[in-house]
XYZ file of C-alpha atoms in Angstrom:
513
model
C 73.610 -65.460 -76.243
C 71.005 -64.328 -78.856
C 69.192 -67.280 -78.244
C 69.006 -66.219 -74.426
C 68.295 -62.562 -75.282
C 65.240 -63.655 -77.437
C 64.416 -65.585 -74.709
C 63.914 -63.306 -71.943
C 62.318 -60.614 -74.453
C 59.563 -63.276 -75.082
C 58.879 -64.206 -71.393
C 58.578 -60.142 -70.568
C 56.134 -59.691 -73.510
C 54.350 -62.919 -72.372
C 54.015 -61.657 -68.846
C 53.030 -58.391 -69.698
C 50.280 -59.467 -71.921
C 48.869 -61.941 -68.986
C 48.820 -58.824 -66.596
C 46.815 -56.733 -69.038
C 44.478 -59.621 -69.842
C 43.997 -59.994 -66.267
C 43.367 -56.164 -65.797
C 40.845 -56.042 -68.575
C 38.767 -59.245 -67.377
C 38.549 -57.435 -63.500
C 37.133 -54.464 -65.316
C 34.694 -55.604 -67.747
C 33.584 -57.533 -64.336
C 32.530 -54.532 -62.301
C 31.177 -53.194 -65.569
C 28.434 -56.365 -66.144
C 28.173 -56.329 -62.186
C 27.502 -52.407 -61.147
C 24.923 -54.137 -58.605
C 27.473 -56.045 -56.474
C 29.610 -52.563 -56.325
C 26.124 -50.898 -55.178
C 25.201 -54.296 -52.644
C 28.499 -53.194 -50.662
C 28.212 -49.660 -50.409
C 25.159 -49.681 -47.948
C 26.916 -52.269 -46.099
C 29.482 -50.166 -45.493
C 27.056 -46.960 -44.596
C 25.411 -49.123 -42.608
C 28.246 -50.070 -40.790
C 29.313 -46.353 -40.364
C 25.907 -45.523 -38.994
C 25.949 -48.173 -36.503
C 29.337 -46.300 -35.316
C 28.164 -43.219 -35.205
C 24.711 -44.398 -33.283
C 26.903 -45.607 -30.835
C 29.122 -42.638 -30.494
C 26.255 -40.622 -29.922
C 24.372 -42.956 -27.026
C 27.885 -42.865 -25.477
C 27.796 -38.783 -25.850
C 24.222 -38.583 -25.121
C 24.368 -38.619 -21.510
C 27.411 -36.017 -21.173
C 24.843 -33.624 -23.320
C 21.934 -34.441 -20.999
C 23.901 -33.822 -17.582
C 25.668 -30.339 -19.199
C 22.209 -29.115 -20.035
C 20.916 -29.797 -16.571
C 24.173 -28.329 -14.948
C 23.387 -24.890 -17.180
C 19.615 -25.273 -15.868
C 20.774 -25.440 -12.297
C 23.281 -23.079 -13.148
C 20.600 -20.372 -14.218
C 17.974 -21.376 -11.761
C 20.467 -20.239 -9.504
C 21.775 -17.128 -10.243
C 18.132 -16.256 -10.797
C 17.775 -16.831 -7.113
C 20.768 -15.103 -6.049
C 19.885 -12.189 -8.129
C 16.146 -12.125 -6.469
C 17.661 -12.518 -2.581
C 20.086 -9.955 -3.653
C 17.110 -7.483 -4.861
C 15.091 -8.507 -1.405
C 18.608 -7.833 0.278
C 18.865 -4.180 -1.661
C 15.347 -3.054 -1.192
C 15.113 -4.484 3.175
C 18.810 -2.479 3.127
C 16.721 0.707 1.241
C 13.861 0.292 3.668
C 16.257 -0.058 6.874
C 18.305 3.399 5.590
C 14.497 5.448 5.105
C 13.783 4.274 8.534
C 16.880 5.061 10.146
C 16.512 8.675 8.156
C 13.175 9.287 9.753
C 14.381 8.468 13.183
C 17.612 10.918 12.767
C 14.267 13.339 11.333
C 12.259 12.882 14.407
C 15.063 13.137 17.447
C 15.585 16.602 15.712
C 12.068 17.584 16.270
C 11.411 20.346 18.163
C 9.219 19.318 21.012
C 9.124 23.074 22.142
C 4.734 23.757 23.065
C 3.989 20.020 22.292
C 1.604 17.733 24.669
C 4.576 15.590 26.022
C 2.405 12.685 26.979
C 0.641 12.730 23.686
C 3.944 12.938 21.986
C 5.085 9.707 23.947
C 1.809 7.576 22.315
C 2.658 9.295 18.668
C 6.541 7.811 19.025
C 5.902 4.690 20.630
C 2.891 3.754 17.660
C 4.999 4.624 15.100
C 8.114 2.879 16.175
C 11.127 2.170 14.105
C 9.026 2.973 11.114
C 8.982 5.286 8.449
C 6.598 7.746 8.803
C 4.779 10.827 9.927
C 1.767 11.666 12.993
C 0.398 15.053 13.458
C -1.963 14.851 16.200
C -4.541 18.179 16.646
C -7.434 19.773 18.209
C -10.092 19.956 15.708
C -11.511 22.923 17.299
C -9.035 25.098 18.525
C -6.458 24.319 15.775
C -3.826 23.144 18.932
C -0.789 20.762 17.485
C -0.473 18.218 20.521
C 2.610 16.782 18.737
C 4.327 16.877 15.453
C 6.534 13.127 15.215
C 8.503 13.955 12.108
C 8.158 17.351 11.758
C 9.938 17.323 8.513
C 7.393 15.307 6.853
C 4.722 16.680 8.409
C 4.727 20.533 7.818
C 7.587 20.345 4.660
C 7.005 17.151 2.747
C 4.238 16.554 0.068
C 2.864 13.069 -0.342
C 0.655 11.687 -2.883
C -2.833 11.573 -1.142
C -4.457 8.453 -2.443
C -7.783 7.105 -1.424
C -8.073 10.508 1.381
C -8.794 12.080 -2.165
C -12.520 10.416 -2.319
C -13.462 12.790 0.953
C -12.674 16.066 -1.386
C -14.611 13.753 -3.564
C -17.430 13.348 -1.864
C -17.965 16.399 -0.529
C -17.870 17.832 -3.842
C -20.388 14.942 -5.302
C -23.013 15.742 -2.075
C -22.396 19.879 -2.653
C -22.774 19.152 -6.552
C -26.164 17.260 -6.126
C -24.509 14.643 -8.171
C -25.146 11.713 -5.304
C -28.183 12.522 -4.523
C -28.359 12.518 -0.441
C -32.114 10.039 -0.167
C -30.214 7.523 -2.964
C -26.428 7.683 -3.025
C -26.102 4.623 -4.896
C -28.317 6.625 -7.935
C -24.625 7.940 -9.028
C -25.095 6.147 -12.396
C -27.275 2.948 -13.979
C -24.653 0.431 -13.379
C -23.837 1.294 -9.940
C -24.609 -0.418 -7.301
C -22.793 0.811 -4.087
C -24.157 3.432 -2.094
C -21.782 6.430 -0.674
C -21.897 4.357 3.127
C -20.288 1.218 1.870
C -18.472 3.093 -1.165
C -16.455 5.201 1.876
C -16.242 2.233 4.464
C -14.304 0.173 1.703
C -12.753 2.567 -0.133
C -14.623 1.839 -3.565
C -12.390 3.216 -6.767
C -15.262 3.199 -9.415
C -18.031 4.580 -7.247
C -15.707 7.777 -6.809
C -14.115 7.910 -10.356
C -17.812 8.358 -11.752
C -18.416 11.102 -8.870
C -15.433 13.417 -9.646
C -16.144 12.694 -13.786
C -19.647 14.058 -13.228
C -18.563 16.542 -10.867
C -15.464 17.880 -13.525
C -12.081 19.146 -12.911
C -12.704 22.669 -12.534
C -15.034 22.156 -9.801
C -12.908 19.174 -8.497
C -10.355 21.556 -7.911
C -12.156 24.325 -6.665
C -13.363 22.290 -3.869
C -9.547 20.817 -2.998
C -8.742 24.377 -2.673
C -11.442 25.225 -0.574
C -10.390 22.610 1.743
C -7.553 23.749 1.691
C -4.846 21.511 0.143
C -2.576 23.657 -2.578
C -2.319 26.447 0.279
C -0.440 27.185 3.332
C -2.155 26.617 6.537
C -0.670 29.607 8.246
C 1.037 27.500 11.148
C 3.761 29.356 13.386
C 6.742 27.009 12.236
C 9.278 28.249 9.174
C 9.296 26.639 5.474
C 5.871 25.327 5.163
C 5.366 23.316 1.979
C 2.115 24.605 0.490
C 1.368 21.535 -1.562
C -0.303 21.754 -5.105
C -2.771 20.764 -6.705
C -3.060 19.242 -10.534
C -2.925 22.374 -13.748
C -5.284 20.273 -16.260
C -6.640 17.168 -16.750
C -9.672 15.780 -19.485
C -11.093 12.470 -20.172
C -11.002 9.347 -17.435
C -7.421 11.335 -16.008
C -9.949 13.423 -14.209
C -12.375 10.616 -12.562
C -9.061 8.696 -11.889
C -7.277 11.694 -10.135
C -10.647 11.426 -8.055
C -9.817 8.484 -6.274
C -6.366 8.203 -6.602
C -5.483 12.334 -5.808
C -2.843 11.895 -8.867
C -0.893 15.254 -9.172
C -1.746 16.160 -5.958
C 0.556 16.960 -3.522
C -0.607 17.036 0.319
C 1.065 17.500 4.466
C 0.270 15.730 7.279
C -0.539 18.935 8.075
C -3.172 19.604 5.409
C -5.045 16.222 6.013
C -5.144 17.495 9.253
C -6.735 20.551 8.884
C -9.243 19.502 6.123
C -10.960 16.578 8.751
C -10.994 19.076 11.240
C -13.423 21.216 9.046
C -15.262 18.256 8.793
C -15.070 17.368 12.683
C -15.711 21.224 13.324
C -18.989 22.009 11.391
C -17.081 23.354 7.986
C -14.594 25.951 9.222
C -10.855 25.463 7.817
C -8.474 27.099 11.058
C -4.798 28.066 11.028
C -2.633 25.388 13.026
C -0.531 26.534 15.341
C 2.049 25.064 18.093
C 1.666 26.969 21.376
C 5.037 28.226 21.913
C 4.213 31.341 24.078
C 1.761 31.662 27.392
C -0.817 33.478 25.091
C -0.707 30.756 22.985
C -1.653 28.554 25.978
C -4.550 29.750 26.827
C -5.808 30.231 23.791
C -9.159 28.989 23.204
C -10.998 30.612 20.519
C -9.336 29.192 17.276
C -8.327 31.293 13.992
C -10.596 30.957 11.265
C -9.091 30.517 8.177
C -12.532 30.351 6.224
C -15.977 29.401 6.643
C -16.672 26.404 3.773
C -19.375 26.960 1.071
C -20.417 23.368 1.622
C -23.930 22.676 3.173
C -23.771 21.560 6.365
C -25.537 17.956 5.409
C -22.625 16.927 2.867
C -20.648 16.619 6.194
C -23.189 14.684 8.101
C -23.465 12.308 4.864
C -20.415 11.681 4.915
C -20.141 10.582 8.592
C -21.575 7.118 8.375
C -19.334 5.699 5.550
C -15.804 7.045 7.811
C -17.678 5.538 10.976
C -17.942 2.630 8.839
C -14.319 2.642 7.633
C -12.693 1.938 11.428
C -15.656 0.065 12.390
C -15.883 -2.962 9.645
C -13.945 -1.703 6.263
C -10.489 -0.376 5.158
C -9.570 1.435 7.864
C -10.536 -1.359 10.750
C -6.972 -1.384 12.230
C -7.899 1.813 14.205
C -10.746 0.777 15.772
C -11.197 1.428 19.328
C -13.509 -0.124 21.141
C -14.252 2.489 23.589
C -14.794 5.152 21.236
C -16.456 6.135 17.808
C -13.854 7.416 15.266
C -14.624 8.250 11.727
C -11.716 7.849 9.342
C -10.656 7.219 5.868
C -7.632 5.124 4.606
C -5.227 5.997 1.921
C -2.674 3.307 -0.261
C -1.560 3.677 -3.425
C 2.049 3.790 -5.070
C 3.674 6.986 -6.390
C 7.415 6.636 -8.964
C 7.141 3.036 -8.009
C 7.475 3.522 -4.086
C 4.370 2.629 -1.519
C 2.369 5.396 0.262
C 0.118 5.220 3.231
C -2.406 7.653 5.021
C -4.809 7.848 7.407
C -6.730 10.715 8.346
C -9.365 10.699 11.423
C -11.261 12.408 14.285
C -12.908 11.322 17.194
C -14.907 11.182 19.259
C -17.768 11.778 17.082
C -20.239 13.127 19.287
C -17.324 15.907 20.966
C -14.485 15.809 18.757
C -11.397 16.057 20.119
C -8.688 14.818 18.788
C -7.717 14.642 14.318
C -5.042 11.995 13.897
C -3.402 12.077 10.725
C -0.450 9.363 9.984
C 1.483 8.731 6.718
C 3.861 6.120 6.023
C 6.041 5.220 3.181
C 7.594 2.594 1.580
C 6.785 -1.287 2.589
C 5.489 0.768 5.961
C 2.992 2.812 3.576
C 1.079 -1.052 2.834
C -1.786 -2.726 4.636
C -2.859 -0.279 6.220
C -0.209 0.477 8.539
C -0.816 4.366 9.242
C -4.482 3.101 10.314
C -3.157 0.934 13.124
C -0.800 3.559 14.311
C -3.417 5.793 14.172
C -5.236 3.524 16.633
C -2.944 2.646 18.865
C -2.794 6.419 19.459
C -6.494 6.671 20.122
C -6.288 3.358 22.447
C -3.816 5.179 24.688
C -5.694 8.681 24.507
C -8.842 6.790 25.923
C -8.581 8.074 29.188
C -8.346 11.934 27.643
C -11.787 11.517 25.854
C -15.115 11.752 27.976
C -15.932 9.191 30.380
C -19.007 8.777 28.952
C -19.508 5.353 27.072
C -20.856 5.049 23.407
C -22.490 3.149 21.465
C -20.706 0.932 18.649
C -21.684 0.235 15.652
C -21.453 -3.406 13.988
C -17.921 -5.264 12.961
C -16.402 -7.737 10.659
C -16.854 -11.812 11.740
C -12.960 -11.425 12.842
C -12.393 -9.755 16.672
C -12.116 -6.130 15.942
C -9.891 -6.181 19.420
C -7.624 -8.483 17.196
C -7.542 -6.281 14.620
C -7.159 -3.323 16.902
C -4.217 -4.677 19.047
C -2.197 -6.250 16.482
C 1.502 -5.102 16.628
C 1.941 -2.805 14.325
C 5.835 -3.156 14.490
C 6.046 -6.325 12.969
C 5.176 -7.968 9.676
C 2.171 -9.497 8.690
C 2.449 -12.891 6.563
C 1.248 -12.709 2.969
C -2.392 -14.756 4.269
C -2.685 -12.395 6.901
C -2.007 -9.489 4.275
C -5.063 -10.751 2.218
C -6.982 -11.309 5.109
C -6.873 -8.137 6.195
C -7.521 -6.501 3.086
C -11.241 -5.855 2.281
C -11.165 -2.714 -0.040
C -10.189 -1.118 -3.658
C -7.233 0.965 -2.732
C -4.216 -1.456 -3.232
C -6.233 -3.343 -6.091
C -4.640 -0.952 -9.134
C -1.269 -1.287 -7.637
C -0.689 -4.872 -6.417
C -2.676 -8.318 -6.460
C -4.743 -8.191 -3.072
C -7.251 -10.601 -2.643
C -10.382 -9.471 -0.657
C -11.412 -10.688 2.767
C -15.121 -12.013 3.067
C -16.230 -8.982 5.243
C -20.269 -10.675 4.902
C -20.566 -12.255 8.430
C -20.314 -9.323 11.108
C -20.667 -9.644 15.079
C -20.688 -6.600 17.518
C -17.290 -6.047 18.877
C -16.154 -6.725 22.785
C -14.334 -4.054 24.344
C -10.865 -5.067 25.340
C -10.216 -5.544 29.287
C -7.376 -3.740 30.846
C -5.084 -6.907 31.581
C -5.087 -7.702 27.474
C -4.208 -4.163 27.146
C -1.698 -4.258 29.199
C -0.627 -7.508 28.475
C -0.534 -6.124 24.592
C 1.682 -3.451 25.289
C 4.331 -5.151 27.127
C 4.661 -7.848 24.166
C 5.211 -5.108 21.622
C 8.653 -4.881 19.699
C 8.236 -1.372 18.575
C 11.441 1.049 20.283
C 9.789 3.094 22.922
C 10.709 6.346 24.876
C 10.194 7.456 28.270
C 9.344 11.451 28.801
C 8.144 13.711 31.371
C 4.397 14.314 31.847
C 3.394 17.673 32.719
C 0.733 17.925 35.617
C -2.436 19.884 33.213
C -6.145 19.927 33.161
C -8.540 18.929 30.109
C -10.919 21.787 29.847
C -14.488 20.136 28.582
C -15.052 21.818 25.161
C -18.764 22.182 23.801
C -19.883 19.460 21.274
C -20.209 20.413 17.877
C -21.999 17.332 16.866
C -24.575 16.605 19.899
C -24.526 13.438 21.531
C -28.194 13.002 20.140
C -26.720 13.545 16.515
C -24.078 10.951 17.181
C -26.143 8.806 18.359
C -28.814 8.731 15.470
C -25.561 8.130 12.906
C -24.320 5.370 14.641
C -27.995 4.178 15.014
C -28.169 4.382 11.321
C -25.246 2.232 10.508
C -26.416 -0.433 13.012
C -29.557 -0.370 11.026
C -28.143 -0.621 7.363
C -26.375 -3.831 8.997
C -29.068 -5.074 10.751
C -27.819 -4.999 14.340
C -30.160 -4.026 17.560
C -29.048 -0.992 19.102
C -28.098 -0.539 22.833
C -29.574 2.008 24.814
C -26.790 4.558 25.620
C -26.074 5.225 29.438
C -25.246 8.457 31.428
């Protein structure tokens, strides 16, 4: 037994021994080889890497296609969000429309020309605006459309400004009347073209020279800022700006900023151009006195010399004839005009303020539009469409014309004015400063010019039965047009018109009885 006990003892010891020899000689190994140990850790890096590299190619494509699916994803809800803003702002323009329509059929056509109230409506259509339509002599309203706008709303006059303007520059001596282009050394533009296109800079440097005070003083004259004194209740008087220094002042003299002006008011003020410089009291014939009243009311006589006005003449022929306000031409008669566009808290407004025929004057058209109607010149083919239909109510005799843009001023002239025009045809049609500081127009080439052909009956007609705007049947009274005196004589129209021809270099015709 002890031998056995001694036995075993020894072969545990022995064993135990081996095991820690073994242990040592595996550790003094790694110790004289720390390279090997190093060799296999790349290896294994490596071999993690090459995982990973493969993980990543197989993940890679699920990362590419969720990034394009966000892309998309954005791209469109940006284009939701934009039809949804066209959507809002076509829903906005529908609502002002239908507002001005619920405006007009509450008009009170009590005194009113009923057949020249039928060519106001029918122009304007299903658009949002105003027309006054007046005798520039007598101070008669033929029709109000929108009397709410017309006699109670103010409106942000725009470009119509530059005739305040200009007046004021011709009174002033600051445009000198033998050089109107000698407003400054860098200008080049003479008052003609500076009117005909509407011209910003030509009238910011007259109204800087001319100065607020005096700027005003001449606004007031005309008459904006004041009652007119027509028989209807709550006329809006307007106003006119409290101060303004620095460039404010040239730039409220082509843009009318801080002014607030009527249908009305436009009205009046081209009438005192039309008349010979006397500013008369509106008024809407409402009793038998009233209609036969011919002498008008005479508000004031203007302290403006009576060449300012006949300066000023060329530049609005020019305007309807071959610049801004082309959309109103009429080929059977002269009209002088002047176009206003400009945006006021972000919303689009449109004027146009007119008289014709030059050599008698008759009629003063005034038309203001707002909104997406208020662009391109919309009031200015209303206006014409008016003046189209009210051919047969100026004298038969012809006149002459004066030269045109290279596109068909019948085109121009006939073009529907109750539907949209695409965006080339917007830039086409624009050839002047007024909707440059307020949207990216580009210009037309207005350098080629041809005389106009007058329109025949049949395209007339044929014109007027295609159109889409809503019209309205009334009943025509039986009257007679009473022949008024000219204020401007025949021989003085005549020798304007002859003057414009020449400044474009077109033969005049001879003029027949």
């Amino acid at each position: 037994m002890f031998f056995i006990h001694h036995s075993a003892r020894f072969f545990t010891i022995t064993i135990l021994l081996i095991a820690i020899i073994l242990t040592n000689q595996t550790a003094t190994g790694a110790t004289r080889h720390p390279a090997k140990a190093k060799a296999n850790a790349p290896a294994k890096a490596q071999g993690r890497s090459r995982s990973q590299s493969r993980a990543e190619k197989r993940q890679a494509p699920a990362r590419s296609n969720r990034a394009e699916r966000l892309r998309a994803e954005a791209r469109r809800r940006a284009e939701a969000a934009r039809l949804a803003a066209i959507a809002r702002q076509r829903a906005l323009e529908e609502a002002r429309r239908n507002q001005v329509q619920a405006m007009i059929d509450k008009d009170d056509t009590t005194g009113e020309d009923l057949e020249i109230r039928r060519m106001a409506v029918n122009a304007l259509g299903h658009h949002a605006g105003t027309v006054v339509v007046m005798d520039p002599k007598t101070g008669r309203i033929y029709t109000a459309v929108n009397q709410q706008w017309a006699f109670r709303e103010g409106f942000k006059p725009c470009s119509t400004i530059k005739l305040v303007t200009g007046l004021a520059g011709l009174n002033e001596k600051v445009i000198e009347p033998a050089n109107t282009a000698a407003i400054s050394d860098s200008n080049k533009v003479d008052l003609t073209s500076a009117l005909a296109h509407s011209k910003n800079e030509y009238f910011q440097q007259v109204g800087g020279q001319v100065g607020f005070n005096k700027m005003i003083s001449y606004a007031r004259q005309l008459g904006l800022g004041e009652k007119t004194g027509i028989n209807i209740k709550n006329e809006f008087q307007g106003s006119v700006p409290k101060l303004k220094s620095g460039f404010a002042v040239n730039h409220m003299s082509s843009h009318g900023d801080d002014f607030k002006v009527t249908a009305l008011q436009l009205a009046t003020l081209v009438s005192a151009m039309a008349n010979g410089g006397k500013l008369i009291t509106p008024f809407v014939p409402r009793t038998p006195q009233d209609e036969t009243r011919s002498a008008p009311k005479i508000r004031r006589s203007l302290s403006i010399d009576a060449d300012a006005f006949e300066h000023m003449v060329p530049g609005m022929i020019g305007s309807v004839s071959y610049g801004s306000g082309r959309k109103a031409f009429d080929p059977k008669e002269v009209i002088a005009g002047k176009t206003g566009t400009c945006t006021e808290h972000g919303d689009w407004v449109g004027l146009f303020t007119s008289y014709a025929p030059i050599n008698n004057p008759k009629f003063a058209v005034v038309v203001i539009a707002q909104g997406d109607d208020g662009r391109n010149h919309f009031p200015a083919a209303v206006a014409g469409r008016i003046y189209r239909n009210l051919d047969g109510r100026f004298d038969a005799r012809p006149q002459e014309q004066v030269a045109t843009t290279s596109k068909s001023q019948t085109e121009i002239a006939n073009q529907e004015v109750g539907t949209s025009l695409s965006p080339a045809e917007q830039d086409s049609t624009e050839a002047d400063d007024e909707e440059a500081d307020d949207a990216d127009n580009n210009s037309a080439n207005n350098t080629a010019r041809q005389v106009a052909k007058p329109v025949t009956n049949q395209e007339f007609t044929r014109k007027i039965s295609d159109s889409k705007v809503k019209r309205i049947l009334m009943p025509i009274p039986n009257r007679t047009v009473q022949a008024a005196k000219p204020v401007i004589t025949a021989n003085k129209a005549i020798m304007l018109t002859a003057a414009v021809n020449a400044r474009l270099g077109v033969p005049n015709r001879r003029v027949s009885d």
